[in-house]
């Protein structure tokens, strides 16, 4: 197996990088350590770089189509990773999972319909629902110690005749849950009973820590497959979000045609030259890099949890089962949400995601991205420790 240097500190400034290049402009401080937006500070697999270089050397970048080799690479990856058998005709394109969910909401709802989300959850979901004229219906997750669970009893109560969709985040961002097959079955049965389409955002599916295993919602049984859409991409796994590619997988032919109609209305067609090349190379040649990435993330996770427990015990970590995101309970710092946000930016010199954006019940939480070098991560944690000790 090849060795990859995830310890390497890559200077991302000057590359039009949202994570690093907007610190001065937005926050007035270029010395912040940005551990917020969910991309990684690691160089991508060299196999991806080489594949893109070879295509770029052709020097003509005209209109393109997605080749069979692209689909085969993804199909083989899904089969190997999740024992999920996917057919080529199930694939639909979107320039990212978020745009894909936007197309889905537009395709299967009308203004005034209800869409359910489970807060605290990835914040663009609520915006997409509102932008399509629908109502956001929250089914908050229940916290049970250091673990969040779905509230199935409340879910049954909040469903109305106007409820059309439920957006499932699996694995869940930001709380890090990897839903068990039993949990997903229970959810699927409720949605079948009430004729609610499941839209499953599974972009973090590959980032799962042992002994947890990810179950693709549509793979559970044929009934669920016909009542669900899986949104996935190699973007989080292989750090290629900038190529704007995603796979919207729809086994149900009728639903697939409705998606196509909505995508055509928005002029969303095909992929891109570098995006197609990057995804195919990732899924067909990136296995070795991915395995090393997971080892590195696992060590970062263990280091971070241990650091908080031993040196910053006032901040409680919700241990993630998946994703490279930590969900931090900061209630014991005895601050309100504004004070908490200012504390991390002004005193810790760290930029995290403020919890309130994920749900009103999370105003005293912060989300922290640990997908960076060990050295940068350690410096960030030491900054937090020093600032907390001054309180």
Coordinates of C-alpha atoms in Angstrom, one line a residue:
X1 CA 0.0 0.0 0.0
X2 CA 1.3 3.5 -0.9
X3 CA 2.0 6.0 1.8
X4 CA 0.4 9.4 1.7
X5 CA 1.4 12.4 3.8
X6 CA -1.6 13.6 5.6
X7 CA 0.7 15.4 8.1
X8 CA 1.8 17.8 5.3
X9 CA 0.6 21.3 6.0
X10 CA -0.6 22.7 2.7
X11 CA -0.9 26.5 2.4
X12 CA -4.4 26.9 0.9
X13 CA -4.4 30.7 1.1
X14 CA -4.4 32.4 -2.3
X15 CA -6.3 29.5 -3.9
X16 CA -9.8 31.2 -3.7
X17 CA -10.5 28.8 -0.8
X18 CA -13.6 29.6 1.1
X19 CA -12.3 28.0 4.3
X20 CA -9.0 29.9 4.5
X21 CA -9.2 32.9 2.1
X22 CA -12.2 34.7 3.5
X23 CA -11.0 35.0 7.1
X24 CA -9.8 38.6 6.8
X25 CA -12.7 39.7 4.7
X26 CA -15.4 38.2 6.8
X27 CA -14.0 38.1 10.3
X28 CA -11.3 40.8 10.2
X29 CA -8.6 38.3 11.4
X30 CA -6.3 36.4 9.1
X31 CA -4.7 34.5 12.0
X32 CA -7.8 32.4 12.8
X33 CA -7.5 28.6 12.4
X34 CA -10.5 27.7 10.3
X35 CA -12.1 24.4 11.3
X36 CA -15.6 25.1 10.0
X37 CA -16.6 24.4 6.4
X38 CA -16.6 20.7 5.7
X39 CA -13.8 20.1 3.4
X40 CA -10.4 18.7 4.2
X41 CA -6.9 20.2 4.3
X42 CA -5.3 17.2 2.6
X43 CA -4.0 16.9 -0.9
X44 CA -6.2 14.7 -3.0
X45 CA -5.1 11.2 -4.1
X46 CA -2.3 11.5 -6.7
X47 CA -4.2 9.2 -8.9
X48 CA -6.9 11.8 -9.2
X49 CA -4.4 14.5 -10.0
X50 CA -2.7 12.4 -12.6
X51 CA -6.1 11.6 -14.3
X52 CA -7.0 15.3 -14.5
X53 CA -3.5 16.2 -15.8
X54 CA -3.8 13.7 -18.6
X55 CA -7.2 15.0 -19.7
X56 CA -6.1 18.7 -19.4
X57 CA -3.1 18.0 -21.7
X58 CA -5.6 17.2 -24.5
X59 CA -6.2 21.0 -24.5
X60 CA -9.7 20.9 -25.9
X61 CA -12.5 21.1 -23.3
X62 CA -15.7 21.3 -25.3
X63 CA -19.1 19.8 -24.6
X64 CA -18.9 16.5 -22.9
X65 CA -21.0 13.5 -21.8
X66 CA -20.6 11.2 -18.9
X67 CA -19.0 7.9 -20.0
X68 CA -19.9 4.4 -19.0
X69 CA -16.6 4.1 -17.1
X70 CA -17.8 6.9 -14.8
X71 CA -20.9 4.9 -13.9
X72 CA -19.0 1.6 -13.6
X73 CA -16.6 3.1 -11.1
X74 CA -19.4 4.4 -8.9
X75 CA -21.4 1.2 -9.2
X76 CA -18.4 -0.9 -8.2
X77 CA -17.6 1.4 -5.3
X78 CA -21.2 1.2 -3.9
X79 CA -21.2 -2.5 -4.3
X80 CA -17.9 -3.0 -2.5
X81 CA -18.4 -0.5 0.2
X82 CA -22.1 -1.0 1.0
X83 CA -23.2 -4.2 -0.8
X84 CA -25.6 -1.9 -2.7
X85 CA -26.4 -2.9 -6.2
X86 CA -27.1 0.1 -8.4
X87 CA -28.1 0.3 -12.1
X88 CA -26.7 2.8 -14.5
X89 CA -30.2 4.1 -15.4
X90 CA -30.9 5.1 -11.8
X91 CA -28.2 7.9 -11.9
X92 CA -29.2 11.5 -12.3
X93 CA -26.7 14.4 -12.3
X94 CA -26.6 17.4 -10.0
X95 CA -23.8 19.9 -9.5
X96 CA -23.6 19.0 -5.8
X97 CA -25.9 17.3 -3.3
X98 CA -27.4 20.6 -2.2
X99 CA -28.5 21.6 -5.7
X100 CA -29.7 18.0 -6.2
X101 CA -32.0 18.3 -3.1
X102 CA -33.2 21.6 -4.4
X103 CA -34.2 20.0 -7.7
X104 CA -35.9 17.2 -5.7
X105 CA -38.0 19.6 -3.6
X106 CA -39.1 21.4 -6.7
X107 CA -40.0 18.2 -8.5
X108 CA -42.1 16.5 -5.8
X109 CA -43.7 19.4 -3.8
X110 CA -45.8 22.5 -4.4
X111 CA -45.8 25.7 -2.4
X112 CA -47.6 25.1 0.9
X113 CA -46.5 21.5 1.3
X114 CA -44.6 20.3 4.4
X115 CA -41.1 18.9 4.5
X116 CA -39.7 17.2 7.6
X117 CA -36.1 17.6 8.8
X118 CA -34.5 16.2 12.0
X119 CA -32.7 19.0 13.9
X120 CA -30.0 19.8 14.7
X121 CA -29.1 19.2 11.0
X122 CA -27.2 20.5 8.1
X123 CA -28.5 24.1 7.8
X124 CA -29.1 24.4 4.0
X125 CA -32.0 21.9 4.2
X126 CA -34.3 24.5 5.8
X127 CA -33.3 27.2 3.3
X128 CA -34.0 24.9 0.4
X129 CA -37.4 24.0 1.8
X130 CA -38.4 27.7 2.4
X131 CA -37.0 28.8 -1.0
X132 CA -39.4 26.3 -2.7
X133 CA -42.4 27.8 -0.8
X134 CA -42.8 24.8 1.5
X135 CA -43.0 24.7 5.3
X136 CA -40.1 23.3 7.4
X137 CA -41.5 20.8 9.9
X138 CA -38.9 19.9 12.6
X139 CA -38.7 16.5 14.3
X140 CA -35.9 17.2 16.7
X141 CA -33.5 14.4 17.6
X142 CA -33.5 13.3 21.2
X143 CA -30.3 13.4 23.1
X144 CA -29.6 10.4 25.2
X145 CA -26.4 11.0 27.0
X146 CA -23.7 11.3 24.4
X147 CA -25.9 9.9 21.7
X148 CA -28.7 11.3 19.6
X149 CA -31.7 9.2 18.5
X150 CA -34.7 9.7 16.2
X151 CA -38.0 10.6 17.9
X152 CA -40.3 8.2 16.1
X153 CA -43.2 9.0 18.4
X154 CA -43.1 12.7 17.7
X155 CA -42.6 12.0 14.0
X156 CA -46.0 10.3 13.8
X157 CA -47.6 13.3 15.6
X158 CA -46.2 16.0 13.3
X159 CA -47.2 14.4 10.0
X160 CA -50.0 16.1 8.2
X161 CA -51.9 15.6 4.9
X162 CA -49.6 18.2 3.5
X163 CA -46.4 16.3 4.3
X164 CA -44.7 15.2 1.1
X165 CA -41.0 14.7 1.9
X166 CA -38.6 13.9 4.6
X167 CA -34.9 14.7 4.3
X168 CA -32.8 12.2 6.1
X169 CA -29.2 13.0 6.9
X170 CA -27.3 9.7 6.9
X171 CA -24.6 9.8 8.4
X172 CA -26.0 12.7 10.4
X173 CA -24.4 16.1 10.2
X174 CA -23.6 17.6 12.7
X175 CA -24.2 15.0 15.5
X176 CA -22.2 12.2 13.8
X177 CA -24.8 9.4 14.1
X178 CA -24.5 6.5 11.8
X179 CA -28.1 5.2 11.8
X180 CA -28.5 1.5 12.4
X181 CA -30.5 -0.7 9.9
X182 CA -33.2 -1.1 12.6
X183 CA -33.6 2.7 13.0
X184 CA -33.8 3.2 9.2
X185 CA -36.4 0.4 8.9
X186 CA -38.6 2.0 11.5
X187 CA -38.3 5.4 9.8
X188 CA -39.0 3.8 6.4
X189 CA -42.1 2.0 7.6
X190 CA -43.5 5.3 9.0
X191 CA -42.9 7.1 5.7
X192 CA -44.4 4.3 3.6
X193 CA -47.5 4.3 5.9
X194 CA -48.0 8.1 5.4
X195 CA -46.9 8.2 1.7
X196 CA -43.9 10.4 2.4
X197 CA -40.9 10.3 0.1
X198 CA -37.5 9.8 1.8
X199 CA -34.7 12.0 0.4
X200 CA -31.5 10.5 1.9
X201 CA -28.4 12.8 1.9
X202 CA -25.6 10.2 2.2
X203 CA -22.6 12.3 1.2
X204 CA -20.7 11.3 4.4
X205 CA -21.4 7.6 3.9
X206 CA -17.7 6.6 3.4
X207 CA -16.5 8.5 6.6
X208 CA -17.6 5.9 9.2
X209 CA -15.6 4.7 12.2
X210 CA -15.4 1.1 13.3
X211 CA -17.4 -0.8 14.5
X212 CA -20.2 1.3 12.9
X213 CA -21.3 0.4 9.4
X214 CA -23.3 2.6 7.0
X215 CA -26.6 1.2 5.6
X216 CA -27.8 2.9 2.4
X217 CA -31.4 3.6 2.9
X218 CA -32.5 2.4 -0.5
X219 CA -30.6 -0.9 -0.1
X220 CA -32.8 -2.2 2.8
X221 CA -35.7 -3.5 0.7
X222 CA -37.4 -3.0 -2.6
X223 CA -40.3 -1.1 -1.1
X224 CA -37.9 1.4 0.4
X225 CA -36.0 1.7 -2.8
X226 CA -39.1 2.6 -4.7
X227 CA -39.9 5.3 -2.1
X228 CA -36.6 7.0 -1.8
X229 CA -33.9 9.0 -3.5
X230 CA -30.3 8.7 -2.4
X231 CA -28.0 11.8 -2.8
X232 CA -24.3 11.1 -2.7
X233 CA -21.0 12.2 -4.1
X234 CA -17.3 11.6 -3.8
X235 CA -16.8 15.2 -2.6
X236 CA -16.4 14.6 1.1
X237 CA -14.5 11.3 0.8
X238 CA -11.9 12.5 -1.7
X239 CA -11.9 16.2 -1.0
X240 CA -13.1 17.2 -4.5
X241 CA -16.1 19.4 -3.7
X242 CA -14.8 22.2 -5.9
X243 CA -15.6 20.0 -9.0
X244 CA -19.3 20.3 -8.4
X245 CA -20.5 16.8 -9.0
X246 CA -23.0 14.5 -7.3
X247 CA -25.1 11.4 -8.0
X248 CA -28.8 11.5 -7.4
X249 CA -29.8 7.9 -7.5
X250 CA -33.5 7.1 -8.1
X251 CA -34.6 3.5 -8.6
X252 CA -38.2 4.4 -9.1
X253 CA -38.7 5.2 -12.8
X254 CA -41.7 7.5 -12.3
X255 CA -39.8 9.6 -9.7
X256 CA -36.8 9.6 -12.0
X257 CA -38.7 11.1 -14.9
X258 CA -40.2 13.8 -12.6
X259 CA -36.6 14.6 -11.5
X260 CA -35.5 14.9 -15.1
X261 CA -38.4 17.3 -15.9
X262 CA -37.4 19.6 -13.0
X263 CA -33.7 19.4 -13.8
X264 CA -34.5 20.3 -17.5
X265 CA -36.5 23.4 -16.3
X266 CA -33.4 24.6 -14.5
X267 CA -31.1 23.7 -17.4
X268 CA -29.2 21.2 -15.2
X269 CA -27.6 18.7 -17.6
X270 CA -24.6 16.5 -17.8
X271 CA -21.3 16.9 -15.8
X272 CA -18.1 18.7 -16.4
X273 CA -14.8 17.6 -17.9
X274 CA -12.7 17.8 -14.7
X275 CA -15.6 16.7 -12.4
X276 CA -16.3 13.5 -14.4
X277 CA -12.6 12.7 -14.5
X278 CA -12.1 13.3 -10.8
X279 CA -15.0 11.2 -9.7
X280 CA -14.1 8.3 -12.0
X281 CA -10.5 8.3 -10.8
X282 CA -11.5 8.6 -7.2
X283 CA -13.8 5.6 -7.2
X284 CA -11.7 3.4 -9.5
X285 CA -8.2 4.3 -8.2
X286 CA -8.6 6.0 -4.8
X287 CA -9.1 3.0 -2.5
X288 CA -5.6 3.0 -1.1
X289 CA -5.6 6.7 -0.4
X290 CA -9.1 6.4 1.2
X291 CA -8.0 3.6 3.5
X292 CA -5.0 5.7 4.7
X293 CA -7.3 8.7 5.1
X294 CA -9.6 6.8 7.4
X295 CA -6.6 5.7 9.6
X296 CA -5.5 9.3 9.9
X297 CA -9.0 10.6 10.7
X298 CA -9.4 7.9 13.3
X299 CA -6.3 9.0 15.0
X300 CA -7.3 12.7 14.9
X301 CA -10.7 11.8 16.4
X302 CA -9.1 9.8 19.2
X303 CA -6.6 12.6 19.9
X304 CA -9.3 15.3 19.9
X305 CA -11.7 13.4 22.2
X306 CA -8.9 12.6 24.6
X307 CA -7.7 16.2 24.6
X308 CA -11.1 17.6 25.4
X309 CA -11.8 15.0 28.2
X310 CA -8.4 15.5 29.9
X311 CA -7.6 19.1 29.3
X312 CA -10.8 21.0 28.4
X313 CA -13.4 19.0 30.4
X314 CA -15.9 21.9 30.4
X315 CA -16.5 21.3 26.7
X316 CA -18.2 18.0 26.1
X317 CA -17.7 16.1 22.8
X318 CA -20.5 14.1 21.3
X319 CA -18.3 11.2 19.9
X320 CA -19.1 10.9 16.2
X321 CA -19.8 7.5 14.7
X322 CA -19.2 9.0 11.2
X323 CA -18.2 12.3 9.5
X324 CA -15.0 14.2 10.3
X325 CA -17.0 16.7 12.4
X326 CA -17.1 17.1 16.2
X327 CA -20.3 18.3 17.9
X328 CA -19.2 20.3 21.0
X329 CA -21.5 21.0 23.9
X330 CA -20.2 24.2 25.4
X331 CA -23.0 24.8 28.0
X332 CA -20.6 24.6 30.9
X333 CA -18.7 27.7 29.7
X334 CA -21.7 29.6 31.0
X335 CA -22.1 31.9 28.0
X336 CA -25.0 32.9 25.8
X337 CA -24.8 32.1 22.1
X338 CA -23.3 35.5 21.1
X339 CA -20.7 35.3 23.8
X340 CA -19.8 31.8 22.8
X341 CA -19.3 32.7 19.2
X342 CA -17.2 35.7 20.1
X343 CA -15.2 33.6 22.5
X344 CA -14.0 31.1 19.9
X345 CA -13.2 33.8 17.3
X346 CA -11.8 36.6 19.6
X347 CA -10.2 34.6 22.4
X348 CA -9.5 31.2 21.0
X349 CA -8.7 32.5 17.5
X350 CA -10.6 29.5 16.1
X351 CA -13.4 29.6 13.5
X352 CA -16.0 26.9 14.1
X353 CA -19.6 26.6 12.9
X354 CA -22.0 28.1 15.5
X355 CA -24.5 25.6 16.7
X356 CA -27.6 27.8 16.2
X357 CA -27.5 27.5 12.4
X358 CA -28.3 23.7 12.8
X359 CA -31.3 24.2 15.0
X360 CA -32.6 26.5 17.7
X361 CA -32.0 23.8 20.4
X362 CA -28.2 23.9 19.6
X363 CA -27.3 27.5 20.4
X364 CA -24.7 26.5 23.0
X365 CA -23.0 24.0 20.6
X366 CA -20.2 24.4 18.1
X367 CA -19.2 22.2 15.1
X368 CA -15.5 21.5 14.6
X369 CA -13.9 20.0 11.5
X370 CA -10.9 17.7 12.5
X371 CA -9.9 16.9 8.9
X372 CA -6.6 18.8 9.0
X373 CA -3.0 18.0 9.9
X374 CA -2.3 16.7 13.4
X375 CA -0.1 19.8 14.0
X376 CA -2.8 22.3 13.1
X377 CA -5.4 20.4 15.1
X378 CA -3.2 20.3 18.1
X379 CA -2.5 24.1 17.9
X380 CA -6.2 24.7 17.6
X381 CA -7.0 22.6 20.7
X382 CA -4.2 24.2 22.7
X383 CA -5.6 27.7 21.8
X384 CA -9.0 26.6 23.1
X385 CA -7.5 25.2 26.3
X386 CA -5.5 28.4 26.9
X387 CA -8.6 30.6 26.4
X388 CA -10.9 28.4 28.6
X389 CA -8.3 28.4 31.4
X390 CA -8.4 32.2 31.5
X391 CA -12.2 32.2 32.1

